[in-house]
Amino acid sequence: MTADPARRLRHALAVSVPVEDPAWRDALEAVPRELFLGEAVFRPSGVQWEPVHRRTVGQEEWLRLVYQDTTWVTQIEGVTAVDAPGPMAGRPTSSSTLPSLIMRMLDLAGIRDGDRVLEIGTGTGYSTALLCHRLGDKNVYSVEYDPGLAAAAADHIHTAGHSPTLLTGDGLAGHRGGAEYDAIVATCAVRYIPPAWLHQVRDGGTITTTISGWMLASGLIRLTVHDDGTATGRFTGDRIGYMLARPHERPPRPTFRRRPGQTRPARFDPGLLDDWTAQFVAQLAAPSAELMTTSDGVILVDVATGSQAWTEITGDGWQVHQHGPLRLWDAVEDCLTAWQEAGAPPQSAFGMTVNHDGTQHIWLSEPTGPSWNLPV
Ligand SMILES: C[S@@+](CC[C@H](N)C(=O)[O-])C[C@H]1O[C@@H](n2cnc3c(N)ncnc32)[C@H](O)[C@@H]1O
């Protein structure tokens, strides 16, 4: 047993997290997470985020928090925890991903010694440093969108003794300077695979990412890039999600107001959309719609056209009101029907194909099965 409390906690974390490739466990043992969390993080407090400062909780408690297998949110709506005047409302814009999820992504990517990897979303730099420990600094490239976060991550990574290629900018464009990569790993979610990623990965290389959207449903996938310029893969079914890449975030919309429209009985109980896979299916059906849950079921608002659908309880079930050029609930019900007719399989029954012209679709069961285009 070591007297160094950080090392002891790091060891406990490294042995407790599920890892397939032991080389990643070695990286967890070696990289001090406390170097990446700065002086403060946010923790959830009711509907708000409360900053927690190292100096307030004391070093012992701070290290205990650092080495929990937890995602620590570090930025809310562009405000870092150390600068927050107090509890804040809003959506997280950066975090240190929970170590077990980083391990899952790196295992899934199938990375081997000597591989060259492009990471999208440097964040705090912790996962970048884990990659450096395994692959050597010269094989690691990482892009962060937010310049302030990128500068802080560079400090953290250098303090940890690593000097990979760090870039500030939009990771959706990849980084041509380091191509071709054996793997691209995204720690932010995308609505579709950016074409640049496809062009920058070698034949047989992989893209590991979460596909998400404006309903915030999410699916983890590893795509293999083929020599004909296409990529294919199957969703893993893991119930995990990342924040959307900033250029793929949902645009703001006006306050929702119910508008008169056509009304009919709903064929599905809107509560079905609480299910992980059903919500993913609904997002495929209405890819530019936002989903809100209310005591009356759900509201769908299409960000592109303003179309809306909302459900309501009636004496003997549910009815739906639809307004605007898109019949959002019709589309969702059609998609849910196709899924249920296939036996309502889990998300791992879905796969994805990216064509060489950049168009892409998600299919059910097999590439020739029912499919839905992604909003490229
Ligand atoms: C979940 S955090 C990354 C966690 C990080 N891997 C770690 O371990 O600390 C996601 C990051 O992606 C960044 N991001 C969002 N959109 C991006 C984009 N288009 N290009 C590069 N980074 C992006 C966010 O600013 C945020 O820092």
Coordinates of C-alpha atoms and ligand atoms in Angstrom, one line a residue:
M1 CA 0.0 0.0 0.0
T2 CA 1.4 3.4 -1.0
A3 CA 1.5 6.4 1.3
D4 CA 0.7 8.8 -1.7
P5 CA -3.1 9.2 -1.4
A6 CA -3.5 10.2 -5.1
R7 CA -1.6 7.2 -6.3
R8 CA -3.6 4.9 -4.0
L9 CA -6.9 6.3 -5.3
R10 CA -5.6 6.1 -8.9
H11 CA -4.8 2.5 -8.4
A12 CA -8.2 1.8 -6.9
L13 CA -9.8 3.5 -9.9
A14 CA -7.6 1.6 -12.4
V15 CA -8.4 -1.8 -11.0
S16 CA -12.1 -1.1 -10.7
V17 CA -12.9 0.1 -14.2
P18 CA -13.7 -2.5 -16.8
V19 CA -11.0 -2.5 -19.5
E20 CA -10.4 -5.0 -22.3
D21 CA -6.9 -4.0 -23.3
P22 CA -4.5 -4.0 -20.2
A23 CA -2.4 -1.2 -21.8
W24 CA -5.2 1.2 -21.1
R25 CA -5.3 0.1 -17.5
D26 CA -1.6 1.0 -17.3
A27 CA -2.4 4.4 -18.7
L28 CA -5.1 4.9 -16.0
E29 CA -2.5 4.0 -13.3
A30 CA 0.0 6.4 -14.8
V31 CA -1.9 9.6 -15.6
P32 CA -2.8 11.8 -12.5
R33 CA -6.4 13.0 -13.2
E34 CA -6.0 15.8 -10.6
L35 CA -3.7 17.6 -13.0
F36 CA -6.6 18.0 -15.4
L37 CA -9.5 19.2 -13.2
G38 CA -7.9 22.5 -12.3
E39 CA -9.2 24.2 -9.1
A40 CA -12.9 23.6 -9.4
V41 CA -15.6 21.5 -11.1
F42 CA -19.4 21.7 -11.2
R43 CA -21.7 19.2 -9.5
P44 CA -25.4 18.9 -10.0
S45 CA -27.6 20.6 -7.4
G46 CA -31.3 20.4 -8.1
V47 CA -31.8 22.0 -11.5
Q48 CA -28.6 23.9 -11.2
W49 CA -24.8 23.3 -11.3
E50 CA -22.9 24.2 -8.1
P51 CA -19.1 25.0 -8.3
V52 CA -17.0 22.9 -6.0
H53 CA -13.6 24.3 -5.3
R54 CA -10.5 22.3 -4.2
R55 CA -9.6 24.9 -1.6
T56 CA -13.1 24.8 0.0
V57 CA -13.4 21.0 0.2
G58 CA -9.8 20.4 1.2
Q59 CA -7.2 18.2 -0.6
E60 CA -8.3 14.9 0.8
E61 CA -11.9 15.3 -0.3
W62 CA -10.9 16.8 -3.6
L63 CA -8.8 13.8 -4.5
R64 CA -11.6 11.5 -3.5
L65 CA -13.9 13.4 -5.9
V66 CA -11.2 13.4 -8.7
Y67 CA -10.8 9.7 -8.6
Q68 CA -14.5 8.8 -8.6
D69 CA -15.6 7.2 -11.8
T70 CA -17.7 10.3 -12.6
T71 CA -18.0 12.8 -15.3
W72 CA -17.0 16.2 -13.8
V73 CA -18.5 19.1 -15.6
T74 CA -16.0 21.9 -16.0
Q75 CA -17.9 24.5 -18.1
I76 CA -21.5 25.6 -18.2
E77 CA -22.6 27.7 -21.1
G78 CA -19.0 28.8 -21.6
V79 CA -18.3 29.7 -17.9
T80 CA -15.7 27.5 -16.3
A81 CA -16.3 26.3 -12.8
V82 CA -13.4 28.3 -11.3
D83 CA -15.0 31.6 -12.7
A84 CA -18.6 30.8 -11.7
P85 CA -19.9 33.3 -9.1
G86 CA -22.2 30.6 -7.6
P87 CA -24.7 27.9 -8.7
M88 CA -25.6 28.3 -12.4
A89 CA -28.4 27.0 -14.6
G90 CA -27.6 25.9 -18.2
R91 CA -26.2 23.2 -20.2
P92 CA -22.7 21.7 -19.8
T93 CA -20.3 22.8 -22.6
S94 CA -17.2 20.8 -21.4
S95 CA -16.4 18.1 -18.9
S96 CA -13.8 15.5 -17.9
T97 CA -15.5 12.3 -19.1
L98 CA -15.9 9.5 -16.6
P99 CA -12.8 7.2 -16.9
S100 CA -14.8 4.1 -17.5
L101 CA -16.4 5.7 -20.6
I102 CA -13.0 6.8 -21.9
M103 CA -11.8 3.2 -21.5
R104 CA -14.9 1.9 -23.3
M105 CA -14.3 4.3 -26.2
L106 CA -10.6 3.5 -26.5
D107 CA -11.2 -0.3 -26.3
L108 CA -14.0 -0.1 -28.9
A109 CA -11.8 1.9 -31.3
G110 CA -9.4 -1.1 -31.3
I111 CA -6.3 1.1 -31.0
R112 CA -3.0 -0.8 -31.0
D113 CA 0.6 0.3 -30.1
G114 CA 2.0 2.6 -32.7
D115 CA -1.4 3.8 -34.0
R116 CA -1.9 7.4 -35.0
V117 CA -5.0 8.8 -33.4
L118 CA -7.0 12.0 -33.8
E119 CA -9.2 12.9 -30.9
I120 CA -12.0 15.4 -31.3
G121 CA -12.8 17.3 -28.1
T122 CA -9.7 17.7 -26.0
G123 CA -11.7 19.1 -23.1
T124 CA -9.5 19.0 -20.0
G125 CA -6.8 17.0 -21.8
Y126 CA -7.2 13.9 -19.6
S127 CA -8.1 11.5 -22.3
T128 CA -5.5 13.0 -24.6
A129 CA -2.8 12.3 -21.9
L130 CA -4.1 8.7 -21.6
L131 CA -3.6 8.3 -25.4
C132 CA -0.1 9.8 -25.1
H133 CA 0.9 7.4 -22.4
R134 CA -0.1 4.5 -24.6
L135 CA 0.9 5.6 -28.1
G136 CA 3.6 8.2 -27.6
D137 CA 3.2 12.0 -28.0
K138 CA 4.0 12.0 -31.7
N139 CA 1.1 9.7 -32.5
V140 CA -1.6 11.8 -30.8
Y141 CA -3.5 14.7 -32.3
S142 CA -6.3 16.4 -30.4
V143 CA -8.7 19.3 -31.4
E144 CA -10.6 21.5 -29.1
Y145 CA -13.2 24.0 -30.3
D146 CA -13.1 26.4 -27.3
P147 CA -9.8 28.5 -27.2
G148 CA -9.8 29.0 -23.4
L149 CA -10.3 25.3 -22.8
A150 CA -7.7 24.4 -25.4
A151 CA -5.1 26.6 -23.6
A152 CA -6.0 25.1 -20.2
A153 CA -5.8 21.6 -21.6
A154 CA -2.4 22.4 -23.1
D155 CA -1.1 23.4 -19.7
H156 CA -2.5 20.3 -18.0
I157 CA -1.1 18.0 -20.7
H158 CA 2.4 19.6 -20.6
T159 CA 2.4 19.5 -16.7
A160 CA 1.7 15.8 -17.0
G161 CA 4.9 15.6 -19.2
H162 CA 3.3 15.1 -22.6
S163 CA 3.5 17.1 -25.8
P164 CA 1.1 15.8 -28.5
T165 CA -0.1 17.9 -31.4
L166 CA -2.9 20.1 -30.0
L167 CA -5.1 22.1 -32.2
T168 CA -7.7 24.8 -31.6
G169 CA -10.6 24.8 -34.0
D170 CA -13.5 22.8 -35.3
G171 CA -12.7 19.1 -35.1
L172 CA -15.5 18.4 -37.6
A173 CA -12.9 19.4 -40.2
G174 CA -10.5 16.9 -38.7
H175 CA -6.8 17.8 -39.1
R176 CA -5.3 17.2 -42.5
G177 CA -1.8 17.8 -41.3
G178 CA -1.7 14.5 -39.3
A179 CA -3.7 12.3 -41.8
E180 CA -3.9 9.5 -42.4
Y181 CA -5.0 8.3 -39.0
D182 CA -5.6 4.8 -37.8
A183 CA -8.4 6.0 -35.7
I184 CA -10.6 9.0 -35.0
V185 CA -12.2 9.1 -31.5
A186 CA -14.8 11.8 -30.8
T187 CA -15.6 12.8 -27.2
C188 CA -18.4 15.0 -28.4
A189 CA -21.4 13.7 -30.3
V190 CA -22.3 14.4 -33.9
R191 CA -25.6 14.3 -35.9
Y192 CA -23.7 12.7 -38.8
I193 CA -20.2 11.8 -39.7
P194 CA -18.3 14.8 -41.1
P195 CA -16.9 13.9 -44.6
A196 CA -13.4 15.1 -43.6
W197 CA -13.1 12.3 -41.0
L198 CA -13.8 9.8 -43.7
H199 CA -11.1 11.2 -45.9
Q200 CA -8.5 11.4 -43.1
V201 CA -8.7 7.8 -41.9
R202 CA -6.7 5.1 -43.6
D203 CA -8.5 2.2 -45.3
G204 CA -9.4 -0.3 -42.6
G205 CA -9.1 2.4 -39.9
T206 CA -11.9 3.3 -37.5
I207 CA -14.2 6.2 -36.4
T208 CA -15.5 5.9 -32.9
T209 CA -18.2 8.3 -31.9
T210 CA -21.7 8.8 -30.6
I211 CA -24.4 9.7 -33.1
S212 CA -26.9 12.1 -31.5
G213 CA -29.4 14.7 -32.5
W214 CA -31.8 17.3 -31.3
M215 CA -33.9 14.9 -29.3
L216 CA -30.7 14.1 -27.5
A217 CA -31.0 10.4 -28.2
S218 CA -27.6 8.8 -28.6
G219 CA -25.9 5.8 -30.1
L220 CA -22.3 4.7 -29.7
I221 CA -20.8 3.3 -32.9
R222 CA -17.4 2.2 -34.4
L223 CA -17.3 2.6 -38.1
T224 CA -14.7 0.9 -40.3
V225 CA -13.5 2.9 -43.3
H226 CA -13.3 0.9 -46.5
D227 CA -11.1 1.3 -49.5
D228 CA -14.0 2.4 -51.7
G229 CA -14.5 5.5 -49.6
T230 CA -17.5 4.2 -47.6
A231 CA -17.8 3.4 -43.9
T232 CA -20.0 1.0 -42.1
G233 CA -20.6 -0.1 -38.5
R234 CA -23.2 -1.3 -36.0
F235 CA -24.3 0.5 -32.9
T236 CA -23.1 -1.1 -29.6
G237 CA -26.2 -0.4 -27.6
D238 CA -24.3 1.3 -24.7
R239 CA -26.5 3.8 -22.9
I240 CA -24.1 6.6 -23.0
G241 CA -24.1 10.1 -24.5
Y242 CA -21.8 13.0 -25.1
M243 CA -22.6 16.7 -25.5
L244 CA -23.1 17.6 -29.1
A245 CA -20.3 19.0 -31.1
R246 CA -20.8 22.8 -31.0
P247 CA -21.6 23.3 -34.7
H248 CA -24.1 20.5 -34.5
E249 CA -25.9 21.9 -31.5
R250 CA -29.6 22.7 -31.7
P251 CA -30.3 26.3 -32.6
P252 CA -32.3 28.3 -30.1
R253 CA -36.0 28.4 -30.9
P254 CA -38.8 30.8 -29.8
T255 CA -40.8 29.9 -26.7
F256 CA -43.2 27.0 -27.5
R257 CA -46.8 28.0 -28.0
R258 CA -49.4 25.4 -28.9
R259 CA -50.9 26.2 -32.3
P260 CA -54.2 24.8 -33.7
G261 CA -53.8 21.9 -36.0
Q262 CA -55.1 18.5 -37.0
T263 CA -56.1 16.2 -34.1
R264 CA -56.4 12.4 -34.1
P265 CA -56.0 9.5 -31.7
A266 CA -52.4 8.6 -31.1
R267 CA -51.4 5.0 -32.0
F268 CA -48.6 4.9 -29.4
D269 CA -48.4 5.9 -25.8
P270 CA -45.9 8.9 -25.8
G271 CA -44.4 7.3 -22.6
L272 CA -42.7 4.8 -25.0
L273 CA -40.3 7.6 -25.9
D274 CA -38.7 7.2 -22.5
D275 CA -37.2 4.0 -23.8
W276 CA -33.6 4.4 -24.9
T277 CA -34.1 2.7 -28.3
A278 CA -37.5 4.1 -29.0
Q279 CA -36.2 7.6 -28.5
F280 CA -33.4 6.9 -30.9
V281 CA -35.9 5.6 -33.4
A282 CA -38.0 8.8 -33.0
Q283 CA -35.0 10.9 -33.6
L284 CA -34.4 9.1 -36.9
A285 CA -37.9 9.9 -37.9
A286 CA -37.8 13.6 -37.2
P287 CA -34.1 14.5 -37.2
S288 CA -34.6 18.3 -36.9
A289 CA -37.2 18.1 -34.1
E290 CA -36.7 18.8 -30.4
L291 CA -38.5 16.5 -27.9
M292 CA -39.9 17.8 -24.6
T293 CA -41.7 15.7 -22.0
T294 CA -44.7 17.2 -20.2
S295 CA -47.4 15.9 -17.9
D296 CA -49.5 15.5 -21.1
G297 CA -47.0 13.3 -22.8
V298 CA -44.6 14.9 -25.3
I299 CA -44.1 17.9 -27.4
L300 CA -42.2 17.8 -30.7
V301 CA -41.1 21.1 -32.3
D302 CA -39.3 21.1 -35.6
V303 CA -36.5 23.6 -35.5
A304 CA -36.3 24.0 -39.3
T305 CA -40.0 24.5 -40.1
G306 CA -41.7 25.4 -36.9
S307 CA -43.9 22.3 -37.3
Q308 CA -45.2 21.0 -34.0
A309 CA -47.0 18.0 -32.5
W310 CA -48.2 17.5 -29.0
T311 CA -50.0 14.8 -27.2
E312 CA -52.8 14.9 -24.7
I313 CA -54.5 12.4 -22.4
T314 CA -58.1 11.7 -23.3
G315 CA -60.7 9.6 -21.4
D316 CA -59.6 6.4 -23.2
G317 CA -56.0 7.0 -24.3
W318 CA -54.0 9.7 -26.1
Q319 CA -54.6 12.1 -28.9
V320 CA -52.1 14.1 -30.9
H321 CA -52.4 17.6 -32.4
Q322 CA -50.2 18.3 -35.4
H323 CA -49.5 21.7 -36.9
G324 CA -47.2 22.9 -39.8
P325 CA -45.8 21.4 -43.0
L326 CA -44.2 18.3 -41.3
R327 CA -46.5 15.8 -39.6
L328 CA -43.9 15.0 -36.9
W329 CA -46.0 12.5 -34.9
D330 CA -47.0 10.6 -38.2
A331 CA -43.3 10.3 -39.0
V332 CA -42.4 9.1 -35.5
E333 CA -45.3 6.6 -35.4
D334 CA -44.3 5.2 -38.8
C335 CA -40.7 4.7 -37.7
L336 CA -41.8 3.2 -34.3
T337 CA -44.1 0.8 -36.2
A338 CA -41.3 -0.4 -38.5
W339 CA -39.2 -1.0 -35.3
Q340 CA -42.0 -2.8 -33.5
E341 CA -42.7 -5.0 -36.6
A342 CA -39.1 -6.1 -36.4
G343 CA -39.7 -7.2 -32.8
A344 CA -38.6 -3.9 -31.1
P345 CA -35.0 -5.0 -31.0
P346 CA -32.3 -3.2 -28.9
Q347 CA -30.2 -0.4 -30.4
S348 CA -27.5 -2.9 -31.2
A349 CA -29.7 -4.2 -34.0
F350 CA -29.1 -0.9 -35.9
G351 CA -26.2 -0.1 -38.1
M352 CA -25.0 2.8 -40.2
T353 CA -23.5 3.3 -43.7
V354 CA -21.7 6.3 -44.9
N355 CA -21.6 6.4 -48.7
H356 CA -18.7 7.8 -50.7
D357 CA -20.8 10.9 -51.7
G358 CA -21.2 11.7 -48.0
T359 CA -24.8 10.7 -47.7
Q360 CA -25.5 8.4 -44.8
H361 CA -28.2 6.3 -43.3
I362 CA -29.0 4.2 -40.3
W363 CA -30.5 0.8 -41.0
L364 CA -32.3 -1.8 -39.0
S365 CA -31.0 -5.4 -38.9
E366 CA -28.9 -5.3 -42.1
P367 CA -27.8 -2.7 -44.6
T368 CA -30.6 -3.6 -46.9
G369 CA -33.2 -3.4 -44.1
P370 CA -35.5 -0.4 -43.3
S371 CA -33.4 2.7 -43.3
W372 CA -33.5 6.4 -42.4
N373 CA -31.3 9.1 -43.9
L374 CA -29.3 11.3 -41.5
P375 CA -29.5 15.1 -42.0
V376 CA -26.2 15.7 -43.7
Ligands
LIG1 C1 -17.0 15.8 -23.0 S1 -15.9 17.0 -23.4 C2 -14.3 16.2 -23.7 C3 -13.8 15.4 -22.6 C4 -12.3 15.2 -22.7 N1 -12.0 14.1 -23.7 C5 -11.7 14.9 -21.4 O1 -11.4 13.8 -21.1 O2 -11.6 15.9 -20.7 C6 -16.3 17.5 -25.0 C7 -15.4 18.6 -25.6 O3 -15.7 18.7 -27.0 C8 -15.4 20.0 -27.3 N2 -16.0 20.3 -28.6 C9 -17.3 20.5 -29.0 N3 -17.4 20.6 -30.3 C10 -16.2 20.5 -30.8 C11 -15.7 20.6 -32.1 N4 -16.5 20.8 -33.2 N5 -14.4 20.4 -32.3 C12 -13.6 20.2 -31.3 N6 -14.0 20.1 -30.0 C13 -15.3 20.3 -29.8 C14 -16.1 20.8 -26.2 O4 -15.7 22.1 -26.1 C15 -15.7 20.0 -25.0 O5 -14.5 20.5 -24.4

